[in-house]
PDB file of C-alpha atoms in Angstrom:
ATOM      1  CA  UNK A 214      24.735  12.938  73.744  1.00  0.00           C
ATOM      2  CA  UNK A 215      23.827  10.879  77.215  1.00  0.00           C
ATOM      3  CA  UNK A 216      23.114   6.957  76.998  1.00  0.00           C
ATOM      4  CA  UNK A 217      20.382   5.513  79.957  1.00  0.00           C
ATOM      5  CA  UNK A 218      18.791   2.956  80.950  1.00  0.00           C
ATOM      6  CA  UNK A 219      14.758   2.979  82.290  1.00  0.00           C
ATOM      7  CA  UNK A 220      13.988   3.020  85.889  1.00  0.00           C
ATOM      8  CA  UNK A 221      15.830   0.136  87.381  1.00  0.00           C
ATOM      9  CA  UNK A 222      19.656  -1.740  88.064  1.00  0.00           C
ATOM     10  CA  UNK A 223      20.526  -5.327  87.448  1.00  0.00           C
ATOM     11  CA  UNK A 224      23.362  -5.110  89.345  1.00  0.00           C
ATOM     12  CA  UNK A 225      22.608  -3.399  92.659  1.00  0.00           C
ATOM     13  CA  UNK A 226      21.094  -5.473  95.082  1.00  0.00           C
ATOM     14  CA  UNK A 227      17.648  -2.745  95.640  1.00  0.00           C
ATOM     15  CA  UNK A 228      15.088  -1.278  94.661  1.00  0.00           C
ATOM     16  CA  UNK A 229      13.928   1.752  94.179  1.00  0.00           C
ATOM     17  CA  UNK A 230      10.055   0.690  92.837  1.00  0.00           C
ATOM     18  CA  UNK A 231       8.956  -1.076  96.331  1.00  0.00           C
ATOM     19  CA  UNK A 232       5.257  -1.088  96.828  1.00  0.00           C
ATOM     20  CA  UNK A 233       2.434  -2.599  98.630  1.00  0.00           C
ATOM     21  CA  UNK A 234      -1.288  -3.161  98.391  1.00  0.00           C
ATOM     22  CA  UNK A 235      -3.635  -0.983  98.762  1.00  0.00           C
ATOM     23  CA  UNK A 236      -5.857  -2.844 101.598  1.00  0.00           C
ATOM     24  CA  UNK A 237      -2.425  -2.576 103.000  1.00  0.00           C
ATOM     25  CA  UNK A 238      -1.647   1.381 103.605  1.00  0.00           C
ATOM     26  CA  UNK A 239      -0.773   3.434 105.860  1.00  0.00           C
ATOM     27  CA  UNK A 240       0.870   6.258 106.827  1.00  0.00           C
ATOM     28  CA  UNK A 241       3.982   4.567 108.062  1.00  0.00           C
ATOM     29  CA  UNK A 242       3.613   2.004 105.769  1.00  0.00           C
ATOM     30  CA  UNK A 243       4.396   4.830 103.274  1.00  0.00           C
ATOM     31  CA  UNK A 244       6.841   6.451 104.624  1.00  0.00           C
ATOM     32  CA  UNK A 245       9.176   2.812 104.810  1.00  0.00           C
ATOM     33  CA  UNK A 246       8.419   2.243 101.295  1.00  0.00           C
ATOM     34  CA  UNK A 247       9.231   5.976  99.601  1.00  0.00           C
ATOM     35  CA  UNK A 248      12.390   6.826 102.603  1.00  0.00           C
ATOM     36  CA  UNK A 249      13.567   2.950 100.986  1.00  0.00           C
ATOM     37  CA  UNK A 250      13.074   3.932  97.487  1.00  0.00           C
ATOM     38  CA  UNK A 251      15.028   7.271  96.712  1.00  0.00           C
ATOM     39  CA  UNK A 252      17.527   6.069  99.188  1.00  0.00           C
ATOM     40  CA  UNK A 253      17.947   3.070  96.476  1.00  0.00           C
ATOM     41  CA  UNK A 254      17.475   5.857  93.507  1.00  0.00           C
ATOM     42  CA  UNK A 255      20.045   6.986  95.184  1.00  0.00           C
ATOM     43  CA  UNK A 256      22.509   4.291  94.641  1.00  0.00           C
ATOM     44  CA  UNK A 257      21.094   3.756  91.069  1.00  0.00           C
ATOM     45  CA  UNK A 258      22.018   7.322  90.064  1.00  0.00           C
ATOM     46  CA  UNK A 259      25.438   7.520  91.496  1.00  0.00           C
ATOM     47  CA  UNK A 260      26.242   4.273  89.958  1.00  0.00           C
ATOM     48  CA  UNK A 261      25.713   5.308  86.389  1.00  0.00           C
ATOM     49  CA  UNK A 262      27.872   8.796  87.068  1.00  0.00           C
ATOM     50  CA  UNK A 263      30.617   6.513  87.564  1.00  0.00           C
ATOM     51  CA  UNK A 264      30.069   4.604  84.637  1.00  0.00           C
ATOM     52  CA  UNK A 265      28.967   7.350  82.120  1.00  0.00           C
ATOM     53  CA  UNK A 266      25.348   6.255  81.905  1.00  0.00           C
ATOM     54  CA  UNK A 267      24.100  10.492  82.262  1.00  0.00           C
ATOM     55  CA  UNK A 268      20.488   9.518  81.292  1.00  0.00           C
ATOM     56  CA  UNK A 269      17.923   8.115  83.292  1.00  0.00           C
ATOM     57  CA  UNK A 270      13.560   6.960  83.818  1.00  0.00           C
ATOM     58  CA  UNK A 271      13.044   7.396  87.409  1.00  0.00           C
ATOM     59  CA  UNK A 272      10.312   4.633  87.871  1.00  0.00           C
ATOM     60  CA  UNK A 273       6.418   5.817  88.811  1.00  0.00           C
ATOM     61  CA  UNK A 274       6.199   3.711  92.202  1.00  0.00           C
ATOM     62  CA  UNK A 275       9.184   6.475  94.117  1.00  0.00           C
ATOM     63  CA  UNK A 276       5.229   7.198  96.503  1.00  0.00           C
ATOM     64  CA  UNK A 277       2.858   4.152  96.134  1.00  0.00           C
ATOM     65  CA  UNK A 278      -0.418   5.774  95.611  1.00  0.00           C
ATOM     66  CA  UNK A 279       0.396   9.204  95.399  1.00  0.00           C
ATOM     67  CA  UNK A 280      -1.997   9.471  92.677  1.00  0.00           C
ATOM     68  CA  UNK A 281      -4.700   7.825  94.502  1.00  0.00           C
ATOM     69  CA  UNK A 282      -7.258   8.942  96.967  1.00  0.00           C
ATOM     70  CA  UNK A 283      -6.838   7.378 100.064  1.00  0.00           C
ATOM     71  CA  UNK A 284      -2.545   8.296  99.544  1.00  0.00           C
ATOM     72  CA  UNK A 285      -3.909  12.171 102.054  1.00  0.00           C
ATOM     73  CA  UNK A 286      -0.194  11.629 104.086  1.00  0.00           C
ATOM     74  CA  UNK A 287       1.968  14.652 102.634  1.00  0.00           C
ATOM     75  CA  UNK A 288       5.275  13.540 101.162  1.00  0.00           C
ATOM     76  CA  UNK A 289       6.220  16.273  99.674  1.00  0.00           C
ATOM     77  CA  UNK A 290       6.956  18.499 103.050  1.00  0.00           C
ATOM     78  CA  UNK A 291       7.700  15.264 104.468  1.00  0.00           C
ATOM     79  CA  UNK A 292      10.483  14.469 102.024  1.00  0.00           C
ATOM     80  CA  UNK A 293      11.887  17.659 100.883  1.00  0.00           C
ATOM     81  CA  UNK A 294      15.324  17.824 101.974  1.00  0.00           C
ATOM     82  CA  UNK A 295      16.149  13.992 100.498  1.00  0.00           C
ATOM     83  CA  UNK A 296      14.576  15.136  97.080  1.00  0.00           C
ATOM     84  CA  UNK A 297      16.226  18.095  96.883  1.00  0.00           C
ATOM     85  CA  UNK A 298      18.703  16.172  97.799  1.00  0.00           C
ATOM     86  CA  UNK A 299      18.942  14.138  94.800  1.00  0.00           C
ATOM     87  CA  UNK A 300      18.046  16.541  92.482  1.00  0.00           C
ATOM     88  CA  UNK A 301      21.571  18.977  94.047  1.00  0.00           C
ATOM     89  CA  UNK A 302      23.360  15.219  92.532  1.00  0.00           C
ATOM     90  CA  UNK A 303      21.505  14.914  89.120  1.00  0.00           C
ATOM     91  CA  UNK A 304      22.186  18.677  88.670  1.00  0.00           C
ATOM     92  CA  UNK A 305      26.025  18.464  89.579  1.00  0.00           C
ATOM     93  CA  UNK A 306      26.844  16.153  87.655  1.00  0.00           C
ATOM     94  CA  UNK A 307      24.561  17.076  84.647  1.00  0.00           C
ATOM     95  CA  UNK A 308      22.616  13.823  83.560  1.00  0.00           C
ATOM     96  CA  UNK A 309      18.945  14.020  81.714  1.00  0.00           C
ATOM     97  CA  UNK A 310      15.993  12.904  83.769  1.00  0.00           C
ATOM     98  CA  UNK A 311      13.082  11.770  82.717  1.00  0.00           C
ATOM     99  CA  UNK A 312      10.162   9.543  83.305  1.00  0.00           C
ATOM    100  CA  UNK A 313       7.445   7.997  81.639  1.00  0.00           C
ATOM    101  CA  UNK A 314       4.092   7.284  83.497  1.00  0.00           C
ATOM    102  CA  UNK A 315       2.626   3.939  83.632  1.00  0.00           C
ATOM    103  CA  UNK A 316      -0.180   2.562  80.717  1.00  0.00           C
ATOM    104  CA  UNK A 317      -3.115   3.386  82.300  1.00  0.00           C
ATOM    105  CA  UNK A 318      -1.991   7.186  81.512  1.00  0.00           C
ATOM    106  CA  UNK A 319      -4.746   7.857  78.485  1.00  0.00           C
ATOM    107  CA  UNK A 320      -5.340  11.454  78.426  1.00  0.00           C
ATOM    108  CA  UNK A 321      -7.265  10.636  74.599  1.00  0.00           C
ATOM    109  CA  UNK A 322     -10.089   8.884  76.856  1.00  0.00           C
ATOM    110  CA  UNK A 323     -13.416   9.270  76.146  1.00  0.00           C
ATOM    111  CA  UNK A 324     -13.755   8.068  79.685  1.00  0.00           C
ATOM    112  CA  UNK A 325     -13.955  11.592  81.883  1.00  0.00           C
ATOM    113  CA  UNK A 326     -13.340   8.887  84.916  1.00  0.00           C
ATOM    114  CA  UNK A 327      -9.781   8.199  83.557  1.00  0.00           C
ATOM    115  CA  UNK A 328      -8.683  11.321  82.032  1.00  0.00           C
ATOM    116  CA  UNK A 329      -9.145  12.800  85.981  1.00  0.00           C
ATOM    117  CA  UNK A 330      -7.050   9.748  87.612  1.00  0.00           C
ATOM    118  CA  UNK A 331      -4.012  10.131  83.863  1.00  0.00           C
ATOM    119  CA  UNK A 332      -3.832  13.449  85.867  1.00  0.00           C
ATOM    120  CA  UNK A 333      -3.041  13.544  88.839  1.00  0.00           C
ATOM    121  CA  UNK A 334      -0.770  11.016  88.097  1.00  0.00           C
ATOM    122  CA  UNK A 335       0.837  13.776  85.914  1.00  0.00           C
ATOM    123  CA  UNK A 336       0.514  15.926  88.561  1.00  0.00           C
ATOM    124  CA  UNK A 337       2.276  13.658  90.930  1.00  0.00           C
ATOM    125  CA  UNK A 338       4.757  12.835  88.719  1.00  0.00           C
ATOM    126  CA  UNK A 339       5.559  16.592  87.363  1.00  0.00           C
ATOM    127  CA  UNK A 340       5.284  16.809  91.626  1.00  0.00           C
ATOM    128  CA  UNK A 341       8.412  14.849  91.680  1.00  0.00           C
ATOM    129  CA  UNK A 342      10.891  16.448  88.916  1.00  0.00           C
ATOM    130  CA  UNK A 343       9.777  20.065  90.254  1.00  0.00           C
ATOM    131  CA  UNK A 344      10.851  18.273  94.475  1.00  0.00           C
ATOM    132  CA  UNK A 345      13.833  18.139  92.141  1.00  0.00           C
ATOM    133  CA  UNK A 346      14.158  21.275  91.310  1.00  0.00           C
ATOM    134  CA  UNK A 347      15.028  19.828  87.922  1.00  0.00           C
ATOM    135  CA  UNK A 348      13.819  22.413  85.240  1.00  0.00           C
ATOM    136  CA  UNK A 349      11.655  21.323  81.980  1.00  0.00           C
ATOM    137  CA  UNK A 350      14.095  19.767  80.595  1.00  0.00           C
ATOM    138  CA  UNK A 351      13.692  17.046  82.930  1.00  0.00           C
ATOM    139  CA  UNK A 352      10.077  15.615  81.403  1.00  0.00           C
ATOM    140  CA  UNK A 353       7.329  13.574  81.905  1.00  0.00           C
ATOM    141  CA  UNK A 354       6.877  11.362  78.571  1.00  0.00           C
ATOM    142  CA  UNK A 355       3.519   9.832  77.117  1.00  0.00           C
ATOM    143  CA  UNK A 356       1.200   8.535  73.960  1.00  0.00           C
ATOM    144  CA  UNK A 357      -0.835   9.769  72.487  1.00  0.00           C
ATOM    145  CA  UNK A 358      -3.703   6.923  73.981  1.00  0.00           C
ATOM    146  CA  UNK A 359      -6.093   5.183  72.323  1.00  0.00           C
ATOM    147  CA  UNK A 360      -7.999   5.133  68.816  1.00  0.00           C
ATOM    148  CA  UNK A 361     -11.794   4.331  69.783  1.00  0.00           C
ATOM    149  CA  UNK A 362     -12.277   4.219  65.848  1.00  0.00           C
ATOM    150  CA  UNK A 363     -11.998   7.240  65.250  1.00  0.00           C
ATOM    151  CA  UNK A 364      -8.908   8.428  64.879  1.00  0.00           C
ATOM    152  CA  UNK A 365      -9.888  12.974  64.507  1.00  0.00           C
ATOM    153  CA  UNK A 366     -11.288  12.541  67.452  1.00  0.00           C
ATOM    154  CA  UNK A 367      -8.857  10.715  69.715  1.00  0.00           C
ATOM    155  CA  UNK A 368      -6.300  13.810  68.631  1.00  0.00           C
ATOM    156  CA  UNK A 369      -8.951  16.318  69.497  1.00  0.00           C
ATOM    157  CA  UNK A 370      -9.737  14.991  72.772  1.00  0.00           C
ATOM    158  CA  UNK A 371      -5.737  14.637  74.074  1.00  0.00           C
ATOM    159  CA  UNK A 372      -5.425  18.250  72.529  1.00  0.00           C
ATOM    160  CA  UNK A 373      -8.429  20.253  74.520  1.00  0.00           C
ATOM    161  CA  UNK A 374      -7.197  17.783  78.268  1.00  0.00           C
ATOM    162  CA  UNK A 375      -4.100  18.816  76.936  1.00  0.00           C
ATOM    163  CA  UNK A 376      -5.242  21.793  77.394  1.00  0.00           C
ATOM    164  CA  UNK A 377      -6.524  22.209  81.783  1.00  0.00           C
ATOM    165  CA  UNK A 378      -3.223  20.523  82.377  1.00  0.00           C
ATOM    166  CA  UNK A 379      -1.912  22.671  84.777  1.00  0.00           C
ATOM    167  CA  UNK A 380       1.241  24.727  83.500  1.00  0.00           C
ATOM    168  CA  UNK A 381       3.579  23.143  85.214  1.00  0.00           C
ATOM    169  CA  UNK A 382       3.170  19.130  84.509  1.00  0.00           C
ATOM    170  CA  UNK A 383       2.413  21.148  80.900  1.00  0.00           C
ATOM    171  CA  UNK A 384       5.973  22.681  79.846  1.00  0.00           C
ATOM    172  CA  UNK A 385       7.024  18.724  80.560  1.00  0.00           C
ATOM    173  CA  UNK A 386       4.360  16.767  78.565  1.00  0.00           C
ATOM    174  CA  UNK A 387       6.446  14.581  75.624  1.00  0.00           C
ATOM    175  CA  UNK A 388       4.810  12.842  73.235  1.00  0.00           C
ATOM    176  CA  UNK A 389       6.319   9.146  71.770  1.00  0.00           C
ATOM    177  CA  UNK A 390       5.413   7.789  68.988  1.00  0.00           C
ATOM    178  CA  UNK A 391       3.399   3.765  69.126  1.00  0.00           C
ATOM    179  CA  UNK A 392       4.351   0.582  67.074  1.00  0.00           C
ATOM    180  CA  UNK A 393       0.024   0.556  66.496  1.00  0.00           C
ATOM    181  CA  UNK A 394      -1.832   3.238  66.513  1.00  0.00           C
ATOM    182  CA  UNK A 395      -0.296   6.913  66.602  1.00  0.00           C
ATOM    183  CA  UNK A 396       2.482   7.163  64.150  1.00  0.00           C
ATOM    184  CA  UNK A 397       5.625   9.885  63.463  1.00  0.00           C
ATOM    185  CA  UNK A 398       3.119  11.850  60.762  1.00  0.00           C
ATOM    186  CA  UNK A 399      -0.243  12.154  63.548  1.00  0.00           C
ATOM    187  CA  UNK A 400       2.785  13.511  67.233  1.00  0.00           C
ATOM    188  CA  UNK A 401       3.293  16.086  64.498  1.00  0.00           C
ATOM    189  CA  UNK A 402      -0.244  17.159  64.363  1.00  0.00           C
ATOM    190  CA  UNK A 403      -0.475  17.038  67.774  1.00  0.00           C
ATOM    191  CA  UNK A 404       2.479  19.078  68.023  1.00  0.00           C
ATOM    192  CA  UNK A 405       1.398  21.792  65.087  1.00  0.00           C
ATOM    193  CA  UNK A 406      -1.997  22.052  67.948  1.00  0.00           C
ATOM    194  CA  UNK A 407       0.513  22.540  71.142  1.00  0.00           C
ATOM    195  CA  UNK A 408       3.357  22.487  70.989  1.00  0.00           C
ATOM    196  CA  UNK A 409       4.497  19.617  72.543  1.00  0.00           C
ATOM    197  CA  UNK A 410       7.971  17.709  71.741  1.00  0.00           C
ATOM    198  CA  UNK A 411       7.599  14.106  70.173  1.00  0.00           C
ATOM    199  CA  UNK A 412       9.414  12.235  71.893  1.00  0.00           C
ATOM    200  CA  UNK A 413      10.856   9.490  68.869  1.00  0.00           C
ATOM    201  CA  UNK A 414      11.044   5.931  69.254  1.00  0.00           C
ATOM    202  CA  UNK A 415      13.139   4.317  66.271  1.00  0.00           C
ATOM    203  CA  UNK A 416      12.006   0.582  67.573  1.00  0.00           C
ATOM    204  CA  UNK A 417       7.986   2.497  67.219  1.00  0.00           C
ATOM    205  CA  UNK A 418       8.952   4.229  63.685  1.00  0.00           C
ATOM    206  CA  UNK A 419      10.139   1.454  61.768  1.00  0.00           C
ATOM    207  CA  UNK A 420       6.352  -1.005  62.959  1.00  0.00           C
ATOM    208  CA  UNK A 421       4.786   2.098  62.161  1.00  0.00           C
ATOM    209  CA  UNK A 422       5.427   4.832  59.280  1.00  0.00           C
ATOM    210  CA  UNK A 423       4.337   6.792  56.133  1.00  0.00           C
ATOM    211  CA  UNK A 424       7.415   5.569  54.844  1.00  0.00           C
ATOM    212  CA  UNK A 425       9.715   8.459  56.812  1.00  0.00           C
ATOM    213  CA  UNK A 426      13.189   7.219  55.690  1.00  0.00           C
ATOM    214  CA  UNK A 427      15.138   6.744  59.590  1.00  0.00           C
ATOM    215  CA  UNK A 428      17.660   9.574  59.327  1.00  0.00           C
ATOM    216  CA  UNK A 429      14.226  11.966  58.186  1.00  0.00           C
ATOM    217  CA  UNK A 430      12.321  10.727  60.639  1.00  0.00           C
ATOM    218  CA  UNK A 431      15.242  12.403  63.698  1.00  0.00           C
ATOM    219  CA  UNK A 432      15.378  15.483  61.794  1.00  0.00           C
ATOM    220  CA  UNK A 433      11.437  16.309  61.849  1.00  0.00           C
ATOM    221  CA  UNK A 434      11.484  14.875  65.072  1.00  0.00           C
ATOM    222  CA  UNK A 435      14.501  16.833  66.628  1.00  0.00           C
ATOM    223  CA  UNK A 436      12.220  20.000  65.393  1.00  0.00           C
ATOM    224  CA  UNK A 437       9.681  19.874  67.706  1.00  0.00           C
ATOM    225  CA  UNK A 438      11.899  20.555  70.566  1.00  0.00           C
ATOM    226  CA  UNK A 439      12.975  23.782  71.956  1.00  0.00           C
ATOM    227  CA  UNK A 440      16.311  24.780  72.441  1.00  0.00           C
ATOM    228  CA  UNK A 441      16.299  25.850  75.873  1.00  0.00           C
ATOM    229  CA  UNK A 442      12.648  24.785  76.793  1.00  0.00           C
ATOM    230  CA  UNK A 443      12.945  21.258  76.179  1.00  0.00           C
ATOM    231  CA  UNK A 444      16.806  20.455  76.072  1.00  0.00           C
ATOM    232  CA  UNK A 445      18.675  18.074  73.432  1.00  0.00           C
ATOM    233  CA  UNK A 446      15.350  15.521  71.452  1.00  0.00           C
ATOM    234  CA  UNK A 447      15.115  12.741  73.651  1.00  0.00           C
ATOM    235  CA  UNK A 448      14.628   9.153  71.679  1.00  0.00           C
ATOM    236  CA  UNK A 449      14.060   5.411  72.828  1.00  0.00           C
ATOM    237  CA  UNK A 450      15.619   2.576  71.168  1.00  0.00           C
ATOM    238  CA  UNK A 451      15.443  -1.020  70.600  1.00  0.00           C
ATOM    239  CA  UNK A 452      14.947  -3.199  68.259  1.00  0.00           C
ATOM    240  CA  UNK A 453      13.121  -6.522  67.199  1.00  0.00           C
ATOM    241  CA  UNK A 454      13.048  -9.110  69.068  1.00  0.00           C
ATOM    242  CA  UNK A 455      14.130 -12.196  66.429  1.00  0.00           C
ATOM    243  CA  UNK A 456      11.356 -14.957  66.546  1.00  0.00           C
ATOM    244  CA  UNK A 457       8.989 -13.433  68.738  1.00  0.00           C
ATOM    245  CA  UNK A 458       5.877 -11.315  67.492  1.00  0.00           C
ATOM    246  CA  UNK A 459       6.056  -7.742  66.259  1.00  0.00           C
ATOM    247  CA  UNK A 460       6.819  -5.241  68.517  1.00  0.00           C
ATOM    248  CA  UNK A 461       9.206  -7.401  70.509  1.00  0.00           C
ATOM    249  CA  UNK A 462      11.806  -5.501  72.057  1.00  0.00           C
ATOM    250  CA  UNK A 463      15.003  -6.965  72.285  1.00  0.00           C
ATOM    251  CA  UNK A 464      16.619  -8.438  75.621  1.00  0.00           C
ATOM    252  CA  UNK A 465      20.046  -7.488  74.761  1.00  0.00           C
ATOM    253  CA  UNK A 466      21.489  -4.741  72.319  1.00  0.00           C
ATOM    254  CA  UNK A 467      22.604  -5.923  69.366  1.00  0.00           C
ATOM    255  CA  UNK A 468      25.468  -4.655  68.375  1.00  0.00           C
ATOM    256  CA  UNK A 469      26.444  -3.974  65.136  1.00  0.00           C
ATOM    257  CA  UNK A 470      22.656  -2.471  64.699  1.00  0.00           C
ATOM    258  CA  UNK A 471      22.875  -0.196  66.909  1.00  0.00           C
ATOM    259  CA  UNK A 472      26.120   0.923  65.628  1.00  0.00           C
ATOM    260  CA  UNK A 473      24.574   1.999  62.462  1.00  0.00           C
ATOM    261  CA  UNK A 474      22.184   3.304  63.520  1.00  0.00           C
ATOM    262  CA  UNK A 475      24.075   6.077  65.368  1.00  0.00           C
ATOM    263  CA  UNK A 476      25.200   6.807  61.889  1.00  0.00           C
ATOM    264  CA  UNK A 477      23.130   7.397  61.039  1.00  0.00           C
ATOM    265  CA  UNK A 478      22.665  11.088  63.774  1.00  0.00           C
ATOM    266  CA  UNK A 479      24.927  12.673  61.825  1.00  0.00           C
ATOM    267  CA  UNK A 480      25.660  15.104  63.963  1.00  0.00           C
ATOM    268  CA  UNK A 481      21.857  15.026  65.351  1.00  0.00           C
ATOM    269  CA  UNK A 482      22.584  15.859  69.468  1.00  0.00           C
ATOM    270  CA  UNK A 483      20.177  13.228  71.451  1.00  0.00           C
ATOM    271  CA  UNK A 484      20.032  12.332  74.235  1.00  0.00           C
ATOM    272  CA  UNK A 485      18.622   7.823  74.398  1.00  0.00           C
ATOM    273  CA  UNK A 486      17.314   5.567  76.477  1.00  0.00           C
ATOM    274  CA  UNK A 487      17.413   2.194  75.828  1.00  0.00           C
ATOM    275  CA  UNK A 488      14.111   0.166  75.936  1.00  0.00           C
ATOM    276  CA  UNK A 489      16.158  -2.745  76.305  1.00  0.00           C
ATOM    277  CA  UNK A 490      14.951  -6.139  79.028  1.00  0.00           C
ATOM    278  CA  UNK A 491      18.897  -6.652  80.142  1.00  0.00           C
ATOM    279  CA  UNK A 492      19.193  -2.741  80.809  1.00  0.00           C
ATOM    280  CA  UNK A 493      22.419  -1.028  81.980  1.00  0.00           C
ATOM    281  CA  UNK A 494      25.079  -4.472  80.086  1.00  0.00           C
ATOM    282  CA  UNK A 495      23.355  -2.524  76.726  1.00  0.00           C
ATOM    283  CA  UNK A 496      24.287   0.665  78.731  1.00  0.00           C
ATOM    284  CA  UNK A 497      27.628  -0.315  79.108  1.00  0.00           C
ATOM    285  CA  UNK A 498      27.808  -1.723  75.509  1.00  0.00           C
ATOM    286  CA  UNK A 499      26.630   1.472  74.226  1.00  0.00           C
ATOM    287  CA  UNK A 500      28.905   3.439  76.198  1.00  0.00           C
ATOM    288  CA  UNK A 501      31.327   1.713  74.426  1.00  0.00           C
ATOM    289  CA  UNK A 502      30.805   1.992  70.964  1.00  0.00           C
ATOM    290  CA  UNK A 503      30.037   5.520  71.171  1.00  0.00           C
ATOM    291  CA  UNK A 504      33.562   6.463  72.505  1.00  0.00           C
ATOM    292  CA  UNK A 505      35.041   4.336  69.923  1.00  0.00           C
ATOM    293  CA  UNK A 506      32.898   5.839  68.288  1.00  0.00           C
ATOM    294  CA  UNK A 507      33.728   9.619  69.485  1.00  0.00           C
ATOM    295  CA  UNK A 508      30.616  10.901  69.823  1.00  0.00           C
ATOM    296  CA  UNK A 509      30.769  10.877  73.743  1.00  0.00           C
ATOM    297  CA  UNK A 510      33.121  12.000  75.870  1.00  0.00           C
ATOM    298  CA  UNK A 511      36.727   9.093  76.307  1.00  0.00           C
ATOM    299  CA  UNK A 512      36.518   6.792  80.344  1.00  0.00           C
ATOM    300  CA  UNK A 513      38.262   9.127  82.873  1.00  0.00           C
ATOM    301  CA  UNK A 514      42.156   7.499  82.841  1.00  0.00           C
ATOM    302  CA  UNK A 515      41.719   3.728  85.280  1.00  0.00           C
ATOM    303  CA  UNK A 516      38.031   3.281  84.581  1.00  0.00           C
ATOM    304  CA  UNK A 517      37.158  -0.588  84.131  1.00  0.00           C
ATOM    305  CA  UNK A 518      33.753  -1.486  82.420  1.00  0.00           C
ATOM    306  CA  UNK A 519      32.490  -4.361  84.945  1.00  0.00           C
ATOM    307  CA  UNK A 520      31.989  -7.457  82.982  1.00  0.00           C
ATOM    308  CA  UNK A 521      28.804  -9.066  81.786  1.00  0.00           C
ATOM    309  CA  UNK A 522      27.861 -12.210  81.059  1.00  0.00           C
ATOM    310  CA  UNK A 523      27.062 -12.330  77.089  1.00  0.00           C
ATOM    311  CA  UNK A 524      24.346 -11.283  75.109  1.00  0.00           C
ATOM    312  CA  UNK A 525      21.951 -14.588  76.094  1.00  0.00           C
ATOM    313  CA  UNK A 526      23.644 -15.748  78.531  1.00  0.00           C
ATOM    314  CA  UNK A 527      21.858 -15.681  82.073  1.00  0.00           C
ATOM    315  CA  UNK A 528      22.738 -12.727  84.757  1.00  0.00           C
ATOM    316  CA  UNK A 529      22.792 -14.484  88.498  1.00  0.00           C
ATOM    317  CA  UNK A 530      19.189 -12.953  90.279  1.00  0.00           C
ATOM    318  CA  UNK A 531      20.786 -10.781  92.702  1.00  0.00           C
ATOM    319  CA  UNK A 532      19.676 -10.751  96.252  1.00  0.00           C
ATOM    320  CA  UNK A 533      17.553  -8.484  97.851  1.00  0.00           C
ATOM    321  CA  UNK A 534      15.307  -8.520 101.029  1.00  0.00           C
ATOM    322  CA  UNK A 535      12.445 -10.707 101.002  1.00  0.00           C
ATOM    323  CA  UNK A 536       9.113  -9.272  99.971  1.00  0.00           C
ATOM    324  CA  UNK A 537       6.237  -9.681 102.583  1.00  0.00           C
ATOM    325  CA  UNK A 538       3.542 -12.291 101.115  1.00  0.00           C
ATOM    326  CA  UNK A 539      -0.075 -10.987 100.359  1.00  0.00           C
ATOM    327  CA  UNK A 540      -1.016 -13.288 103.041  1.00  0.00           C
ATOM    328  CA  UNK A 541       1.282 -11.295 105.571  1.00  0.00           C
ATOM    329  CA  UNK A 542      -0.125  -8.077 104.146  1.00  0.00           C
TER     330      UNK A 542
END
């Protein structure tokens, strides 16, 4: 079992998601931005390894406008050594990596232009994992898409488009159950037609289900993962933010709820991504709980966990290099 958090680290003074406006695009600016993003990504991974947080979701913006027609720069060859070095570090430390393309990736859209842009984005993000020389257990996490008034037609369109994806992308794609439109059962129907693994989201399942108890739902999803091609099941974990609209994620982990949840795993091996606002702070707390339950290895001798503000207390703002204003760009 591995614990992780997505995209950003609030403890570091850098970001791996620097970007710029399309109107400001130039090859020089692209090279500068990608170099900065990759350097910060390496720092985040080093931080995670030092703290036993071995699951990480890389952000989509490592290479700005990578799937846009404006970007014709050969970034894959220019940064090949940097990507390979990051991949070597990931493999050396037995980390698990995923990406979650943005919500504009909708494979089942009735609009062919949206579908083609979605495919281009998946090809870009999959190519980063290929450049890192990571195997097919590094995944691209997407949702089934829109309902468009006809559930069965929406699922059928996804299946038809999935069959057109390059094999190198197909083997990385996993589908997540969502909180409003497509339940675990819909994803199981998709799996039966394509073999796609289901990335299970416990919070979404609580919001939208067909009466499956959590322990049963976890096992149904886990059974869709091939042990060598896909690896251990990935899942997202969060809970309801109290007093907020249904489906709003909690800002900090509720430790009693998490402890109760992981004990429902009952021996099931799962890599857990915390979709929680305070990111590594909650990941540290979750890792401490798992160590207490002997579900992950004990911390090395002499390890001192970082101290974070109590949940609900403000976190000191990070000092970062000032970003140019839109007017300056």
